[in-house]
Amino acid sequence: KQEVTQIPAALSVPEGENLVLNCSFTDSAIYNLQWFRQDPGKGLTSLLLIQSSQREQTSGRLNASLDKSSGRSTLYIAASQPGDSATYLCAVPTGANNLFFGTGTRLTVIP
Amino acid sequence: KAGVTQTPRYLIKTRGQQVTLSCSPISGHRSVSWYQQTPGQGLQFLFEYFSETQRNKGNFPGRFSGRQFSNSRSEMNVSTLELGDSALYLCASRDTEKLFFGSGTQLSVL
């Protein structure tokens, strides 16, 4: 059974700092991994989708990596800003064509 | 293109009542999925509809049901509400592999 864990559960950093969010999954038979952002009480916004054949995917200040063999993905945020404050979730597809979500990391960027 | 639209935004119901939530997907998207989000359990898959047919179902009791119309709009129904059904219900439509989520319906059961 797939388990997706995100550590840490919460993170506070000063503005301008570079940071890394971690995502671990137990079943490496995945064909992609997706990172989402969620603002309080709101829906999810897709940030990056990495195919299993890729090792990295970049969008602006965000860079996501995927290592299937070790069951890990990281989301790197460069030069963090207060507007980056949100909960970040990773998700992997299941065989039933839906997503299995991680527990999330709540990020606070302090001005 | 308009995004995924969910109505209503907030709902307050009492135990034993039933509720219907609505979701309009992005134009052209035929797959609609529903997820429940609670502080304790996180995000959990409820069901997915594609071309008016339920394609997949999560591990929820039969009180949770849904349907999809010919225009791809979807509704989710919860009957005999329980306190534990209080949650943010999220709808998502699919474009190949990416999911696009609505803002959700916050359901409070008193």
mmCIF file of C-alpha atoms in Angstrom:
data_model
loop_
_atom_site.group_PDB
_atom_site.id
_atom_site.type_symbol
_atom_site.label_atom_id
_atom_site.label_comp_id
_atom_site.label_asym_id
_atom_site.label_seq_id
_atom_site.Cartn_x
_atom_site.Cartn_y
_atom_site.Cartn_z
ATOM 1 C CA LYS A 1 0.000 0.000 0.000
ATOM 2 C CA GLN A 2 1.376 3.400 -0.962
ATOM 3 C CA GLU A 3 2.395 5.780 1.807
ATOM 4 C CA VAL A 4 3.469 9.344 1.106
ATOM 5 C CA THR A 5 5.225 11.293 3.839
ATOM 6 C CA GLN A 6 6.293 14.909 3.904
ATOM 7 C CA ILE A 7 8.853 16.170 6.376
ATOM 8 C CA PRO A 8 8.859 18.622 8.034
ATOM 9 C CA ALA A 9 5.164 19.139 8.756
ATOM 10 C CA ALA A 10 5.787 22.837 9.274
ATOM 11 C CA LEU A 11 8.636 25.176 8.401
ATOM 12 C CA SER A 12 9.320 28.863 9.116
ATOM 13 C CA VAL A 13 12.053 30.715 7.268
ATOM 14 C CA PRO A 14 13.074 34.379 6.885
ATOM 15 C CA GLU A 15 12.364 36.050 3.584
ATOM 16 C CA GLY A 16 15.060 35.540 0.960
ATOM 17 C CA GLU A 17 16.165 32.137 2.182
ATOM 18 C CA ASN A 18 16.405 29.143 -0.145
ATOM 19 C CA LEU A 19 14.567 26.076 1.137
ATOM 20 C CA VAL A 20 13.873 22.424 0.367
ATOM 21 C CA LEU A 21 10.680 20.504 1.008
ATOM 22 C CA ASN A 22 10.811 16.715 1.100
ATOM 23 C CA CYS A 23 8.419 14.030 -0.082
ATOM 24 C CA SER A 24 8.926 10.278 0.435
ATOM 25 C CA PHE A 25 6.867 7.470 -1.062
ATOM 26 C CA THR A 26 7.007 3.740 -0.394
ATOM 27 C CA ASP A 27 5.892 2.304 -3.742
ATOM 28 C CA SER A 28 8.301 3.425 -6.460
ATOM 29 C CA ALA A 29 6.133 2.064 -9.288
ATOM 30 C CA ILE A 30 4.863 5.529 -10.133
ATOM 31 C CA TYR A 31 4.853 7.191 -13.539
ATOM 32 C CA ASN A 32 4.854 10.777 -12.288
ATOM 33 C CA LEU A 33 4.740 12.930 -9.177
ATOM 34 C CA GLN A 34 2.965 16.231 -8.775
ATOM 35 C CA TRP A 35 3.561 19.118 -6.377
ATOM 36 C CA PHE A 36 0.669 21.333 -5.314
ATOM 37 C CA ARG A 37 0.260 24.492 -3.292
ATOM 38 C CA GLN A 38 -2.760 25.138 -1.067
ATOM 39 C CA ASP A 39 -3.639 28.444 0.565
ATOM 40 C CA PRO A 40 -5.759 28.279 3.753
ATOM 41 C CA GLY A 41 -9.328 27.175 3.050
ATOM 42 C CA LYS A 42 -8.733 27.109 -0.673
ATOM 43 C CA GLY A 43 -8.279 24.555 -3.408
ATOM 44 C CA LEU A 44 -5.005 23.184 -4.718
ATOM 45 C CA THR A 45 -2.860 24.782 -7.397
ATOM 46 C CA SER A 46 -0.629 22.511 -9.454
ATOM 47 C CA LEU A 47 2.967 23.704 -9.344
ATOM 48 C CA LEU A 48 5.025 21.059 -11.104
ATOM 49 C CA LEU A 49 4.521 17.602 -12.564
ATOM 50 C CA ILE A 50 7.568 15.387 -13.023
ATOM 51 C CA GLN A 51 7.423 12.336 -15.258
ATOM 52 C CA SER A 52 9.195 9.203 -14.044
ATOM 53 C CA SER A 53 11.601 9.547 -16.983
ATOM 54 C CA GLN A 54 12.643 13.016 -15.806
ATOM 55 C CA ARG A 55 14.875 13.852 -12.894
ATOM 56 C CA GLU A 56 14.002 17.544 -12.569
ATOM 57 C CA GLN A 57 11.357 20.057 -13.532
ATOM 58 C CA THR A 58 11.646 23.814 -13.144
ATOM 59 C CA SER A 59 9.173 26.682 -13.066
ATOM 60 C CA GLY A 60 10.466 30.118 -12.109
ATOM 61 C CA ARG A 61 11.910 29.969 -8.595
ATOM 62 C CA LEU A 62 10.691 26.387 -8.128
ATOM 63 C CA ASN A 63 12.642 23.255 -8.929
ATOM 64 C CA ALA A 64 11.375 19.750 -8.273
ATOM 65 C CA SER A 65 13.424 16.581 -8.457
ATOM 66 C CA LEU A 66 12.397 12.947 -8.505
ATOM 67 C CA ASP A 67 14.450 9.896 -7.528
ATOM 68 C CA LYS A 68 12.272 6.821 -7.943
ATOM 69 C CA SER A 69 14.938 4.397 -6.790
ATOM 70 C CA SER A 70 15.140 6.033 -3.371
ATOM 71 C CA GLY A 71 11.442 6.901 -3.231
ATOM 72 C CA ARG A 72 12.053 10.622 -2.832
ATOM 73 C CA SER A 73 11.145 13.938 -4.366
ATOM 74 C CA THR A 74 12.232 17.417 -3.319
ATOM 75 C CA LEU A 75 10.793 20.844 -4.028
ATOM 76 C CA TYR A 76 13.392 23.602 -3.966
ATOM 77 C CA ILE A 77 12.191 27.180 -3.553
ATOM 78 C CA ALA A 78 14.748 29.873 -4.277
ATOM 79 C CA ALA A 79 14.750 33.316 -2.683
ATOM 80 C CA SER A 80 11.573 32.718 -0.680
ATOM 81 C CA GLN A 81 8.957 35.479 -0.407
ATOM 82 C CA PRO A 82 6.088 36.033 2.058
ATOM 83 C CA GLY A 83 3.689 35.191 -0.794
ATOM 84 C CA ASP A 84 5.155 31.674 -0.839
ATOM 85 C CA SER A 85 3.528 31.013 2.545
ATOM 86 C CA ALA A 86 1.133 28.117 2.027
ATOM 87 C CA THR A 87 0.864 24.357 2.461
ATOM 88 C CA TYR A 88 2.758 22.333 -0.105
ATOM 89 C CA LEU A 89 1.572 18.838 -0.993
ATOM 90 C CA CYS A 90 3.088 16.152 -3.143
ATOM 91 C CA ALA A 91 0.933 13.504 -4.797
ATOM 92 C CA VAL A 92 1.489 10.291 -6.727
ATOM 93 C CA PRO A 93 -0.961 8.525 -9.024
ATOM 94 C CA THR A 94 -2.538 5.271 -7.966
ATOM 95 C CA GLY A 95 -3.438 2.394 -10.253
ATOM 96 C CA ALA A 96 -7.031 3.581 -10.084
ATOM 97 C CA ASN A 97 -6.313 6.832 -11.916
ATOM 98 C CA ASN A 98 -6.547 9.092 -8.878
ATOM 99 C CA LEU A 99 -3.944 10.780 -6.707
ATOM 100 C CA PHE A 100 -2.578 9.738 -3.335
ATOM 101 C CA PHE A 101 -1.552 12.823 -1.399
ATOM 102 C CA GLY A 102 1.175 13.380 1.130
ATOM 103 C CA THR A 103 0.568 14.902 4.524
ATOM 104 C CA GLY A 104 1.782 18.357 3.468
ATOM 105 C CA THR A 105 4.344 20.884 4.695
ATOM 106 C CA ARG A 106 3.018 24.199 6.021
ATOM 107 C CA LEU A 107 5.496 26.898 5.009
ATOM 108 C CA THR A 108 5.666 30.354 6.610
ATOM 109 C CA VAL A 109 8.011 32.944 5.125
ATOM 110 C CA ILE A 110 8.673 35.733 7.615
ATOM 111 C CA PRO A 111 9.152 39.234 6.177
ATOM 112 C CA LYS B 1 -10.719 29.466 -19.912
ATOM 113 C CA ALA B 2 -12.660 29.528 -16.679
ATOM 114 C CA GLY B 3 -11.335 27.310 -13.908
ATOM 115 C CA VAL B 4 -13.109 24.613 -11.959
ATOM 116 C CA THR B 5 -16.152 26.096 -10.239
ATOM 117 C CA GLN B 6 -17.640 24.664 -7.059
ATOM 118 C CA THR B 7 -20.853 25.760 -5.416
ATOM 119 C CA PRO B 8 -21.758 26.572 -2.768
ATOM 120 C CA ARG B 9 -18.594 27.850 -1.103
ATOM 121 C CA TYR B 10 -19.857 27.206 2.426
ATOM 122 C CA LEU B 11 -22.586 24.994 3.840
ATOM 123 C CA ILE B 12 -23.880 24.431 7.348
ATOM 124 C CA LYS B 13 -26.069 21.404 7.951
ATOM 125 C CA THR B 14 -27.254 19.384 10.919
ATOM 126 C CA ARG B 15 -26.809 15.695 11.574
ATOM 127 C CA GLY B 16 -29.157 13.478 9.613
ATOM 128 C CA GLN B 17 -29.684 15.930 6.775
ATOM 129 C CA GLN B 18 -28.469 15.407 3.255
ATOM 130 C CA VAL B 19 -26.441 17.738 1.074
ATOM 131 C CA THR B 20 -25.639 18.168 -2.627
ATOM 132 C CA LEU B 21 -22.485 19.840 -3.851
ATOM 133 C CA SER B 22 -21.893 20.968 -7.417
ATOM 134 C CA CYS B 23 -18.812 21.117 -9.620
ATOM 135 C CA SER B 24 -18.350 22.541 -13.106
ATOM 136 C CA PRO B 25 -15.083 21.398 -14.695
ATOM 137 C CA ILE B 26 -12.859 23.326 -17.052
ATOM 138 C CA SER B 27 -14.399 23.429 -20.500
ATOM 139 C CA GLY B 28 -13.363 20.374 -22.486
ATOM 140 C CA HIS B 29 -12.376 18.287 -19.473
ATOM 141 C CA ARG B 30 -14.411 15.094 -19.258
ATOM 142 C CA SER B 31 -12.976 13.664 -16.035
ATOM 143 C CA VAL B 32 -14.148 14.976 -12.668
ATOM 144 C CA SER B 33 -12.802 13.724 -9.335
ATOM 145 C CA TRP B 34 -13.933 14.462 -5.807
ATOM 146 C CA TYR B 35 -11.726 14.578 -2.713
ATOM 147 C CA GLN B 36 -12.433 15.075 0.972
ATOM 148 C CA GLN B 37 -9.954 17.041 3.067
ATOM 149 C CA THR B 38 -9.926 16.961 6.868
ATOM 150 C CA PRO B 39 -7.234 18.011 9.352
ATOM 151 C CA GLY B 40 -6.938 14.455 10.648
ATOM 152 C CA GLN B 41 -7.046 12.393 7.455
ATOM 153 C CA GLY B 42 -5.706 14.851 4.911
ATOM 154 C CA LEU B 43 -6.847 14.553 1.323
ATOM 155 C CA GLN B 44 -8.741 11.387 0.465
ATOM 156 C CA PHE B 45 -10.148 10.313 -2.865
ATOM 157 C CA LEU B 46 -13.920 9.885 -3.048
ATOM 158 C CA PHE B 47 -14.704 9.036 -6.672
ATOM 159 C CA GLU B 48 -14.036 9.888 -10.283
ATOM 160 C CA TYR B 49 -16.463 10.302 -13.159
ATOM 161 C CA PHE B 50 -15.699 10.195 -16.837
ATOM 162 C CA SER B 51 -18.293 10.649 -19.567
ATOM 163 C CA GLU B 52 -21.173 10.262 -17.073
ATOM 164 C CA THR B 53 -19.805 6.968 -15.680
ATOM 165 C CA GLN B 54 -18.200 6.403 -12.306
ATOM 166 C CA ARG B 55 -14.752 5.131 -13.165
ATOM 167 C CA ASN B 56 -13.203 4.787 -9.711
ATOM 168 C CA LYS B 57 -14.350 4.916 -6.131
ATOM 169 C CA GLY B 58 -12.479 5.461 -2.891
ATOM 170 C CA ASN B 59 -13.064 3.823 0.450
ATOM 171 C CA PHE B 60 -16.101 5.770 1.636
ATOM 172 C CA PRO B 61 -19.506 4.510 2.793
ATOM 173 C CA GLY B 62 -22.473 4.353 0.477
ATOM 174 C CA ARG B 63 -23.855 7.571 1.966
ATOM 175 C CA PHE B 64 -21.449 9.329 -0.389
ATOM 176 C CA SER B 65 -22.598 9.255 -3.994
ATOM 177 C CA GLY B 66 -22.167 11.277 -7.123
ATOM 178 C CA ARG B 67 -23.140 11.670 -10.709
ATOM 179 C CA GLN B 68 -22.003 13.409 -13.845
ATOM 180 C CA PHE B 69 -24.146 15.038 -16.489
ATOM 181 C CA SER B 70 -23.719 15.111 -20.242
ATOM 182 C CA ASN B 71 -22.089 18.551 -20.033
ATOM 183 C CA SER B 72 -19.472 17.068 -17.622
ATOM 184 C CA ARG B 73 -20.822 18.962 -14.628
ATOM 185 C CA SER B 74 -20.836 16.786 -11.548
ATOM 186 C CA GLU B 75 -22.733 16.633 -8.299
ATOM 187 C CA MET B 76 -21.830 14.923 -5.072
ATOM 188 C CA ASN B 77 -24.445 13.902 -2.529
ATOM 189 C CA VAL B 78 -24.011 12.941 1.100
ATOM 190 C CA SER B 79 -27.028 11.495 2.871
ATOM 191 C CA THR B 80 -27.658 11.132 6.599
ATOM 192 C CA LEU B 81 -24.891 13.534 7.520
ATOM 193 C CA GLU B 82 -22.619 12.764 10.466
ATOM 194 C CA LEU B 83 -20.422 15.129 12.449
ATOM 195 C CA GLY B 84 -17.356 13.486 10.903
ATOM 196 C CA ASP B 85 -18.462 14.544 7.449
ATOM 197 C CA SER B 86 -17.403 18.101 8.257
ATOM 198 C CA ALA B 87 -14.642 18.780 5.750
ATOM 199 C CA LEU B 88 -13.494 20.703 2.729
ATOM 200 C CA TYR B 89 -14.785 18.914 -0.368
ATOM 201 C CA LEU B 90 -12.661 19.495 -3.430
ATOM 202 C CA CYS B 91 -13.499 18.802 -7.021
ATOM 203 C CA ALA B 92 -10.878 18.465 -9.746
ATOM 204 C CA SER B 93 -11.004 18.127 -13.486
ATOM 205 C CA ARG B 94 -8.311 16.414 -15.484
ATOM 206 C CA ASP B 95 -6.322 17.422 -18.516
ATOM 207 C CA THR B 96 -4.277 14.343 -19.491
ATOM 208 C CA GLU B 97 -2.188 13.844 -16.343
ATOM 209 C CA LYS B 98 -2.670 17.151 -14.523
ATOM 210 C CA LEU B 99 -5.471 17.804 -12.063
ATOM 211 C CA PHE B 100 -6.994 21.259 -11.749
ATOM 212 C CA PHE B 101 -8.833 21.900 -8.501
ATOM 213 C CA GLY B 102 -11.723 24.140 -7.569
ATOM 214 C CA SER B 103 -11.758 26.275 -4.416
ATOM 215 C CA GLY B 104 -13.835 23.693 -2.598
ATOM 216 C CA THR B 105 -17.013 23.585 -0.555
ATOM 217 C CA GLN B 106 -16.524 23.884 3.196
ATOM 218 C CA LEU B 107 -19.173 21.711 4.849
ATOM 219 C CA SER B 108 -19.875 22.028 8.546
ATOM 220 C CA VAL B 109 -22.163 19.482 10.182
ATOM 221 C CA LEU B 110 -23.598 20.566 13.546
#
